[in-house]
Short mmCIF file of C-alpha atoms and ligand atoms in Angstrom, two decimals:
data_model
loop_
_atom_site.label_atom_id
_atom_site.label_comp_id
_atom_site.label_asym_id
_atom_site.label_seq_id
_atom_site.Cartn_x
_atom_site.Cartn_y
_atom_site.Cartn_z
CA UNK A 1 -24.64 -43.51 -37.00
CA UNK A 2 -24.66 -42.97 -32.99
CA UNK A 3 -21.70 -44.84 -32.66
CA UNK A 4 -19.83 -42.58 -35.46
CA UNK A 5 -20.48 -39.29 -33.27
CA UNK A 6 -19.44 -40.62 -29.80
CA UNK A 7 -16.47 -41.78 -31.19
CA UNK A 8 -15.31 -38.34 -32.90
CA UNK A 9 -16.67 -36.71 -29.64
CA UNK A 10 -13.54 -37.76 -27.58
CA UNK A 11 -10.99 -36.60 -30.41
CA UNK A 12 -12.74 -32.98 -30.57
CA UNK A 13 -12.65 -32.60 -26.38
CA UNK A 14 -8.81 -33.45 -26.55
CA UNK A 15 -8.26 -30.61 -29.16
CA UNK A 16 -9.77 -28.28 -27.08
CA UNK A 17 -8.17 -29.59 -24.03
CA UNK A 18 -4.49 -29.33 -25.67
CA UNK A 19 -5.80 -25.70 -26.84
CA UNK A 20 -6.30 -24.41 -23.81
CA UNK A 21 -3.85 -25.69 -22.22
CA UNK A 22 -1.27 -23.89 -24.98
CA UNK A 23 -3.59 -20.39 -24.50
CA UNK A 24 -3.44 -20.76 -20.53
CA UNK A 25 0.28 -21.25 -20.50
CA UNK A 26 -0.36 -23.82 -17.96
CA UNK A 27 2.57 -26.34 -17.44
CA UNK A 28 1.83 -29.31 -19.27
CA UNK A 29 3.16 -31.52 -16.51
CA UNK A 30 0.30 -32.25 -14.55
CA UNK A 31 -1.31 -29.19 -15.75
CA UNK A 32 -0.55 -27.24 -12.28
CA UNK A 33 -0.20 -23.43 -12.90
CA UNK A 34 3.49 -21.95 -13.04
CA UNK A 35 4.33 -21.24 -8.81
CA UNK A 36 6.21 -18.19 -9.97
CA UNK A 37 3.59 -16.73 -12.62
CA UNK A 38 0.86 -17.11 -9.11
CA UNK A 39 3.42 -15.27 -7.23
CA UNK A 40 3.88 -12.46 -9.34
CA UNK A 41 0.09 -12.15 -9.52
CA UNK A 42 -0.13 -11.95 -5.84
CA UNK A 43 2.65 -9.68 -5.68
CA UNK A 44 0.48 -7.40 -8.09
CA UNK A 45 -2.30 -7.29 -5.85
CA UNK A 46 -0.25 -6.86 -2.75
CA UNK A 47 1.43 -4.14 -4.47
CA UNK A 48 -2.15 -2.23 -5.52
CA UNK A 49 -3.47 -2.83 -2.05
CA UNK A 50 0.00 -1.29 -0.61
CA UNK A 51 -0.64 1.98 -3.31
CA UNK A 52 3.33 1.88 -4.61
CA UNK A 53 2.78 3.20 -7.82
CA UNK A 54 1.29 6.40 -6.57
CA UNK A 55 4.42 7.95 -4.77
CA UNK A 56 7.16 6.13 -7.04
CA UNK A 57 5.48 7.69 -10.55
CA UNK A 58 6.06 10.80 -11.25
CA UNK A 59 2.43 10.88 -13.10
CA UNK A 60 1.86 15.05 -13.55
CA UNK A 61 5.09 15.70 -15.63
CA UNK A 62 4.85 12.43 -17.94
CA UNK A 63 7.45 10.20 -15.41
CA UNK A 64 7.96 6.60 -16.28
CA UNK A 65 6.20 3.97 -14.04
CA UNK A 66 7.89 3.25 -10.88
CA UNK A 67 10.49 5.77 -12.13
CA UNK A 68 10.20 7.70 -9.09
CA UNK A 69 10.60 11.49 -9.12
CA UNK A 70 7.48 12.51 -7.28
CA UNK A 71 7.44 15.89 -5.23
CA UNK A 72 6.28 15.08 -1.81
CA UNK A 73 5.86 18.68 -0.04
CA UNK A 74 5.98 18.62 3.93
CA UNK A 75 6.84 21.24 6.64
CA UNK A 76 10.16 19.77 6.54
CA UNK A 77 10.75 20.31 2.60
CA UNK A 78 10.38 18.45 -0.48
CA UNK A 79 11.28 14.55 -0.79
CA UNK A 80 11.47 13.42 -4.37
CA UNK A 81 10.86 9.65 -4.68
CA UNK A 82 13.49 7.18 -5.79
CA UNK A 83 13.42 5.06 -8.89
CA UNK A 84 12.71 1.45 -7.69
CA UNK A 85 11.95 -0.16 -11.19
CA UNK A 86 14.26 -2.80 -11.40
CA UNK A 87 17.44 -1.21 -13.18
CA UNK A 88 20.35 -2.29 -12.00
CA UNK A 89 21.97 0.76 -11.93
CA UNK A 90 19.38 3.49 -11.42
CA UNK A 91 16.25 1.48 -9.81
CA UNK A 92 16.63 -1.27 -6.98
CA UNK A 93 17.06 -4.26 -9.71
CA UNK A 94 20.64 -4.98 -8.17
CA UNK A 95 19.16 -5.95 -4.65
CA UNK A 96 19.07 -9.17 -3.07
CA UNK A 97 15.20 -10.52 -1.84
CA UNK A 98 17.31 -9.51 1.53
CA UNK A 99 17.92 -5.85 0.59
CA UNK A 100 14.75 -5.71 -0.72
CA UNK A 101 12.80 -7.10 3.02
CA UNK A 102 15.35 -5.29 5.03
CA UNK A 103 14.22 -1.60 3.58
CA UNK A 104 10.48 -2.52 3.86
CA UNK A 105 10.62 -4.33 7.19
CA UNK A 106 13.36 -1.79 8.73
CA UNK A 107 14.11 1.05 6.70
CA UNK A 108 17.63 0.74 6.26
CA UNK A 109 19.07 0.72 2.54
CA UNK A 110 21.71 -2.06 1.44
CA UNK A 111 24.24 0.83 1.42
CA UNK A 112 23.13 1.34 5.42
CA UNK A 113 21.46 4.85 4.21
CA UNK A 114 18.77 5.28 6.36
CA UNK A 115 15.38 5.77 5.32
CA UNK A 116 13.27 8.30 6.23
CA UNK A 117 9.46 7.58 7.08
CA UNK A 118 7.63 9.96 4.28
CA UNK A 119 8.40 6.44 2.68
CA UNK A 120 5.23 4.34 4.97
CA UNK A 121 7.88 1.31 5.85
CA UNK A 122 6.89 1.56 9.61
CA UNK A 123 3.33 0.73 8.16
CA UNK A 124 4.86 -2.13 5.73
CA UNK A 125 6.93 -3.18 7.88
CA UNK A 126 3.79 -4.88 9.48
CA UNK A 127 3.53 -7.10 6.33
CA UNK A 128 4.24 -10.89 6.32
CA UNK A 129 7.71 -12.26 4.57
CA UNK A 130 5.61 -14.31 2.13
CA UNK A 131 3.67 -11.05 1.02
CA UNK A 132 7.04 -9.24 0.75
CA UNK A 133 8.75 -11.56 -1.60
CA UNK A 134 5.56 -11.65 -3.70
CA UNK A 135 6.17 -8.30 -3.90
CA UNK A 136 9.30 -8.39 -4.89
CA UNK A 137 8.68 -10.89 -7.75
CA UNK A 138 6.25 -8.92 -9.04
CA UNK A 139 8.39 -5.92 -9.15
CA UNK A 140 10.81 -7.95 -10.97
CA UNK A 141 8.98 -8.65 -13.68
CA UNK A 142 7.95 -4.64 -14.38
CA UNK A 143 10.09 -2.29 -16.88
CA UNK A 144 13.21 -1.05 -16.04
CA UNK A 145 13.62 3.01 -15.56
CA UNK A 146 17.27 4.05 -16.29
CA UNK A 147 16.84 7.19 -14.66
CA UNK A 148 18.76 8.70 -11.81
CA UNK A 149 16.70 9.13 -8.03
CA UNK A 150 16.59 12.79 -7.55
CA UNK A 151 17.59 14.36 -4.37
CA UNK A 152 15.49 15.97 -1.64
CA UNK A 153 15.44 19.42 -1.31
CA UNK A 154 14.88 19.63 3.04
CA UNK A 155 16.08 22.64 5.28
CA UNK A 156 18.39 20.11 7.21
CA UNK A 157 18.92 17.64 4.74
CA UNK A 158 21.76 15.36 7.32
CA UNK A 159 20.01 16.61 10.16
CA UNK A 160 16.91 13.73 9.54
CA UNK A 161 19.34 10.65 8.80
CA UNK A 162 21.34 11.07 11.97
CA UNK A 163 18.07 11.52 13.83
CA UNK A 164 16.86 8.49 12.01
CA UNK A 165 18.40 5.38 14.75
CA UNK A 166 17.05 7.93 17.33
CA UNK A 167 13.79 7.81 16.07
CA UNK A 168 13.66 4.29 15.18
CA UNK A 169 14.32 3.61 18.89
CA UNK A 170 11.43 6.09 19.95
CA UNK A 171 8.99 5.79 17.12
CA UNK A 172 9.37 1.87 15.37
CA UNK A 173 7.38 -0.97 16.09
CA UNK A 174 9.11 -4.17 13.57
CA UNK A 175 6.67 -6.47 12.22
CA UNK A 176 5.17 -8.33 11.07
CA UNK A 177 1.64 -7.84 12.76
CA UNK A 178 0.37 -10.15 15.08
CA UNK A 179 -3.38 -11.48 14.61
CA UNK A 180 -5.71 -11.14 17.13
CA UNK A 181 -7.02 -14.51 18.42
CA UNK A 182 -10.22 -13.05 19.72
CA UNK A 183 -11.40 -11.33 16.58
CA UNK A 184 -12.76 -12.99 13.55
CA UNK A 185 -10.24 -13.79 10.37
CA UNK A 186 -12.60 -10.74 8.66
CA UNK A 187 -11.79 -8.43 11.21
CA UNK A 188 -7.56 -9.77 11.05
CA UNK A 189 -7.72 -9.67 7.49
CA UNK A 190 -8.89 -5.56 7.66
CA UNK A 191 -6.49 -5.02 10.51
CA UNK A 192 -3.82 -6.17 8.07
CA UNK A 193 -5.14 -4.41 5.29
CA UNK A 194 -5.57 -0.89 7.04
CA UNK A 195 -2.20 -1.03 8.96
CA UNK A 196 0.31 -3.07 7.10
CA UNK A 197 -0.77 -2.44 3.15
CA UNK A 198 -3.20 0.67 2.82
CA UNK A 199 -0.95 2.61 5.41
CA UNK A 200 -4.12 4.75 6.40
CA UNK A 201 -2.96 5.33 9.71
CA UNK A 202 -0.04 7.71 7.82
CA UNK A 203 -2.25 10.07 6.66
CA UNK A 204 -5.36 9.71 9.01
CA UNK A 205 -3.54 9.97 12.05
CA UNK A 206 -2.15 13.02 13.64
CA UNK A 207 1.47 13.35 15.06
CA UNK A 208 3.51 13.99 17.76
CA UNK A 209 6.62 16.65 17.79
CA UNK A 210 8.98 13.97 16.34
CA UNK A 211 6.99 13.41 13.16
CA UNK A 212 5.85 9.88 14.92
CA UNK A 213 2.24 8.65 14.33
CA UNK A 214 0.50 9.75 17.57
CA UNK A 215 -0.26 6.16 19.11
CA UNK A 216 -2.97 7.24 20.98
CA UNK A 217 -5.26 8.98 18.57
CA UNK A 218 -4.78 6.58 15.54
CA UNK A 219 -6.75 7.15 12.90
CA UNK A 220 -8.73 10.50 14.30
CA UNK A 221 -7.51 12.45 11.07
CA UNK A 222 -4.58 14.70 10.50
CA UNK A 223 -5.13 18.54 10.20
CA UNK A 224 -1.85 19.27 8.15
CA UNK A 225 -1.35 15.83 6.68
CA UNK A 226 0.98 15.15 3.49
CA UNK A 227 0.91 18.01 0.74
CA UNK A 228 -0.63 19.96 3.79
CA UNK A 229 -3.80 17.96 3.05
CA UNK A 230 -6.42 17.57 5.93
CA UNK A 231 -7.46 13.75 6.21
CA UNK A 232 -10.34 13.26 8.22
CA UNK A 233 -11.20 11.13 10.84
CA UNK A 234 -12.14 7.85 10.04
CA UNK A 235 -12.84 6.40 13.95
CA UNK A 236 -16.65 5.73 13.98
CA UNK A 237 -16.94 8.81 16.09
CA UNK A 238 -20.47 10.12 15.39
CA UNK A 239 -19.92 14.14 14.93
CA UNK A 240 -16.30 14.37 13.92
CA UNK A 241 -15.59 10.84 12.27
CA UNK A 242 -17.85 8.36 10.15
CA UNK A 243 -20.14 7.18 13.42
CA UNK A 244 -23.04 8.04 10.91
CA UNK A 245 -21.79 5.95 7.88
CA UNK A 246 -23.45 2.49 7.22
CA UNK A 247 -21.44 -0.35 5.72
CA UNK A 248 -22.70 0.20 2.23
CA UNK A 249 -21.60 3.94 2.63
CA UNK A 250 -17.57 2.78 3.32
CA UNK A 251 -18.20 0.28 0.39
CA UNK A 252 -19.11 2.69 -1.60
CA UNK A 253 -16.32 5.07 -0.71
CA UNK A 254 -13.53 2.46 -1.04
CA UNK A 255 -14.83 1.24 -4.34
CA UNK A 256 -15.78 4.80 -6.19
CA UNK A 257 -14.99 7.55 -4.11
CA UNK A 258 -18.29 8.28 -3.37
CA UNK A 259 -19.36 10.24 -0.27
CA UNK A 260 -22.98 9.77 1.25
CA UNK A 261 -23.60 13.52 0.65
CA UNK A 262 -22.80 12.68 -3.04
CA UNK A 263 -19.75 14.32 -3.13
CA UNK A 264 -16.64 12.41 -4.28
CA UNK A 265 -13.60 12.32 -2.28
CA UNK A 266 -10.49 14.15 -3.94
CA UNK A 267 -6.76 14.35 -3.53
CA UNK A 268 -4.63 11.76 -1.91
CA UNK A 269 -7.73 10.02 -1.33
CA UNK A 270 -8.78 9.89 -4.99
CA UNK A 271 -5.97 8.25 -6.13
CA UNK A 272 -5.85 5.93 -3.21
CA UNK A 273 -9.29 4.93 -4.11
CA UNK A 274 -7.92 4.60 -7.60
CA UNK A 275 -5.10 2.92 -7.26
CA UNK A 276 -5.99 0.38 -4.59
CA UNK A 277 -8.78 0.94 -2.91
CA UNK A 278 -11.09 -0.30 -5.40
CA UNK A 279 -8.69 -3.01 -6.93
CA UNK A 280 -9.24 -4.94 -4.19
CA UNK A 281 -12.38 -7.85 -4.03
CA UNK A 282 -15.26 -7.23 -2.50
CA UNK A 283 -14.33 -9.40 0.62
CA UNK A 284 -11.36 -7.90 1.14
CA UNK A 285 -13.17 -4.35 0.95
CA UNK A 286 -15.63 -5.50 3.21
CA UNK A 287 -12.65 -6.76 6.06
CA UNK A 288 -11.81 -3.52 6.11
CA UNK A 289 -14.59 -1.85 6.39
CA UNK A 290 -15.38 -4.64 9.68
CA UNK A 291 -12.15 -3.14 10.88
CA UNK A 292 -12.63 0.51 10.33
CA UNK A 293 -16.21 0.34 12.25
CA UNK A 294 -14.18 -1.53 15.58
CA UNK A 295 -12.42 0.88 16.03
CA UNK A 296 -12.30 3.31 19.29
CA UNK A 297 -14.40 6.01 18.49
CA UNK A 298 -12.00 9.51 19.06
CA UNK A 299 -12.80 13.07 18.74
CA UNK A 300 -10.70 14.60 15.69
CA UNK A 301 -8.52 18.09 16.21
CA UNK A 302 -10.40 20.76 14.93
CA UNK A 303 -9.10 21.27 11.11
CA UNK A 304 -7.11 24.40 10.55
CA UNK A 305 -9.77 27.49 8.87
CA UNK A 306 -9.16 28.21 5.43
C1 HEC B 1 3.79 8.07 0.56
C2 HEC B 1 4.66 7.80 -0.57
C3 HEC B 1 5.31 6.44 -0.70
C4 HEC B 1 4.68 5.21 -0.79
C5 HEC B 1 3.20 4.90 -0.69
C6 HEC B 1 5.73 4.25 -1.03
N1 HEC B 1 6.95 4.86 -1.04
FE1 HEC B 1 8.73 3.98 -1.31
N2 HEC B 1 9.68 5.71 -0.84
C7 HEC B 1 9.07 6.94 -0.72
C8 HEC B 1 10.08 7.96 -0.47
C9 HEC B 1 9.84 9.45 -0.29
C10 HEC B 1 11.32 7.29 -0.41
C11 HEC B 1 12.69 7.90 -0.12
C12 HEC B 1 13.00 7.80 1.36
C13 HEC B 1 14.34 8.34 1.73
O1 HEC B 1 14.95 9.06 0.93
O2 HEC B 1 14.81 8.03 2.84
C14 HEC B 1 11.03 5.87 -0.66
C15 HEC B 1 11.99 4.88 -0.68
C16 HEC B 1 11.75 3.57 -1.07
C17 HEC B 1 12.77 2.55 -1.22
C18 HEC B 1 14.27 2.75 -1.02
C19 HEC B 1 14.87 3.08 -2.36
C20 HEC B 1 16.33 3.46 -2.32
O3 HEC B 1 16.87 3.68 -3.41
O4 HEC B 1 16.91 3.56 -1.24
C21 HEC B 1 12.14 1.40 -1.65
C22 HEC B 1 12.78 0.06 -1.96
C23 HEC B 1 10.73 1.70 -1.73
N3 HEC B 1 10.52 3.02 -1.38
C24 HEC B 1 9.77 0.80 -2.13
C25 HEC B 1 8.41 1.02 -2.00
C26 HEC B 1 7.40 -0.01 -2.15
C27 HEC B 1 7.69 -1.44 -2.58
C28 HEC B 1 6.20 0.57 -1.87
C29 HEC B 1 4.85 -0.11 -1.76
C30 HEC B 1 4.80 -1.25 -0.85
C31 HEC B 1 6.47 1.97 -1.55
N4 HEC B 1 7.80 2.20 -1.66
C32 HEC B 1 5.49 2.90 -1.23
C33 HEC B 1 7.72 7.18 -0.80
C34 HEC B 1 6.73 6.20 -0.85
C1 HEC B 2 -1.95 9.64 1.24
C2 HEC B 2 -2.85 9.96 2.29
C3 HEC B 2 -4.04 9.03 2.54
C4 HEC B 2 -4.03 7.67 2.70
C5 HEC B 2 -2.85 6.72 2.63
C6 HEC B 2 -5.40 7.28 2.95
N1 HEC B 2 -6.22 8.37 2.96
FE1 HEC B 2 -8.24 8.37 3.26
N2 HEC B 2 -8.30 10.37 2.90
C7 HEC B 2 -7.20 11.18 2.70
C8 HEC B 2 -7.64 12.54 2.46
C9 HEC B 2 -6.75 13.73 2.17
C10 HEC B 2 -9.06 12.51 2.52
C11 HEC B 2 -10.01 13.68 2.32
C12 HEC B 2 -10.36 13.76 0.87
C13 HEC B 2 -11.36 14.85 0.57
O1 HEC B 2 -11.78 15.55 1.49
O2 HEC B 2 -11.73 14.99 -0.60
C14 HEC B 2 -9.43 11.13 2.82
C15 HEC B 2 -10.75 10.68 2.97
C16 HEC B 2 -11.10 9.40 3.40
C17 HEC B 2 -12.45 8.99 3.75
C18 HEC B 2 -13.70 9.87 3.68
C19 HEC B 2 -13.94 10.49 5.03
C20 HEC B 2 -14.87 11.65 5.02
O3 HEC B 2 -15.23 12.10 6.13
O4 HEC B 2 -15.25 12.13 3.96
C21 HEC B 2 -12.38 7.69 4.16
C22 HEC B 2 -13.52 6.80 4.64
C23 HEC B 2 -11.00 7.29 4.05
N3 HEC B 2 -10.25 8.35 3.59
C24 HEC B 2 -10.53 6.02 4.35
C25 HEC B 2 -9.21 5.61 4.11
C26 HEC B 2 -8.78 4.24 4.23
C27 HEC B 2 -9.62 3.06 4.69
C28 HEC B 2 -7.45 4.23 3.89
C29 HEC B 2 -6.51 3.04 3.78
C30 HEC B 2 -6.94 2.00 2.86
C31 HEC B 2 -7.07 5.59 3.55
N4 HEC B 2 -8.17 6.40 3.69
C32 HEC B 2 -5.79 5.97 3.17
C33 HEC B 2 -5.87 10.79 2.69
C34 HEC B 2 -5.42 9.47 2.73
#
């Protein structure tokens, strides 16, 4: 009777086995998991963690994903986002992997248009080329918008692309970052996070007369930041920044919007938070939250009175 049972068990493991295998979609051939099915995961995280969905939706008037379309107010104007789903026509789905680096890394469109920095790419272009084309995959794979980019509506529309090589000279610093041998792979790992993908520095920064990030004050919040939003300081400066904020308090921010006065966070913030913030894992929320608290603590510009 024993014998009957162990030699059925075998047959009923295999089923399974074969089962799974068919449900996971994992290559049968040595069972290894598809190479380009792991890179357009990663290229989904890397594209939460960078927040492109936010600008390139045009989510209060019912726009299609990664349609593009988005008002972005400014003192210069309004910037509408392009369409960068990949249609071939209307989104960037006609780009090489080439194109696609060159306008995240440098700014500069295959048609040599260049791009002005409301889009973050002098944050991504601190990102790593394996990162990038994970990105790209991933956007591959999404739906295709056929809908046409619409133009800005500035006070000097020319005026900014002539400026742009100008300012590129003045204000650019090309990837990709460099790690810091003398800090931990936590404390790289939030560098790259904050800088490269979350952008922070583009909102929490203020700027000089040329629109540039101010090096100098990084991250000591932004009086009249995008939308005319004030982002605070985030430098662990203890009356005008988060000096006062334990680690659990950041966590707690970056996964739910949730201030330690129990207020929650709104705006750009909220969707940040949203959209990437708490998509990430816990370690990698944690890196930069390490990184955020090494920072130089600075004295934030007194926010404008309402
Ligand atoms: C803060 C808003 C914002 C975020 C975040 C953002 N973009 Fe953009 N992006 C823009 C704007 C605005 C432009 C148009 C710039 C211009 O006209 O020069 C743009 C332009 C582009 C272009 C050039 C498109 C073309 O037709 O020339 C690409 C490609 C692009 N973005 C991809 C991305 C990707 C990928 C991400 C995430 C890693 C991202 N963007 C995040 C606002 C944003
Ligand atoms: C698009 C602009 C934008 C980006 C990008 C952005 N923030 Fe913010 N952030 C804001 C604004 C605006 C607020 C204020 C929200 C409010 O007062 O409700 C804020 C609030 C915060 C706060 C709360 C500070 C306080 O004193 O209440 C923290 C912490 C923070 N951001 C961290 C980050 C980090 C870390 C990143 C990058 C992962 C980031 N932010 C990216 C705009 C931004």
């Amino acid at each position: 009777m024993t014998r009957r049972t162990t030699e059925r068990f075998p047959a009923t493991v295999l089923a399974s086995a074969l089962l799974l295998l068919a449900v996971s979609g994992v290559a049968a051939a040595g069972g290894r998991p598809d190479p380009l099915a792991e890179r357009v995961a990663r290229g989904q995280y890397i594209f939460e963690a960078a927040g492109c969905q936010g600008c390139h939706t045009d989510d209060a008037h019912g726009g299609q994903r990664l349609g593009g379309g988005r008002a972005i107010t400014s003192v210069y104007g309004t910037f509408y986002t392009p369409n960068i789903s990949p249609d071939p026509i209307y989104g960037i789905g006609g780009w090489s992997d080439t194109a696609f680096i060159r306008a995240l890394r440098h700014g500069v469109s295959p048609d040599g248009t260049q791009l002005l920095p409301v889009f973050p790419f002098t944050a991504y272009t601190l990102m790593d080329n394996q990162d990038l084309l994970d990105l790209r995959a991933y956007l591959r794979t999404q739906k295709p918008v056929a809908r046409q980019s619409r133009p800005h509506d500035l006070q000097e529309p020319l005026a900014f692309r002539l400026m742009m090589p100008v300012w590129r000279q003045l204000s650019l610093t090309v990837g990709p970052l460099d790690t810091n041998p003398l800090r931990s792979a936590q404390w790289n790992r939030g560098q790259y996070l904050v800088r490269a993908l979350g952008h922070c520095a583009e909102c929490h920064s203020p700027r000089t007369w040329s629109g540039a990030l101010d090096e100098s004050r990084l991250f000591s919040g932004n009086p009249q930041g995008l939308n005319g939003e004030h982002a605070p300081n985030i430098t662990p400066d203890a009356e005008t920044g988060l000096g006062r904020w334990s680690e659990a308090d950041l966590l707690l921010l970056l996964e739910l919007g949730l201030r330690p006065d129990g207020d929650v966070v709104g705006g750009a913030m909220a969707e940040i938070v949203r959209n990437s913030t708490s998509r990430l894992t816990l370690a990698d929320r944690r890196a930069i939250v390490t990184y955020l608290r090494s920072l130089t603590p600075l004295r934030a510009e007194p926010a404008p009175q309402p």
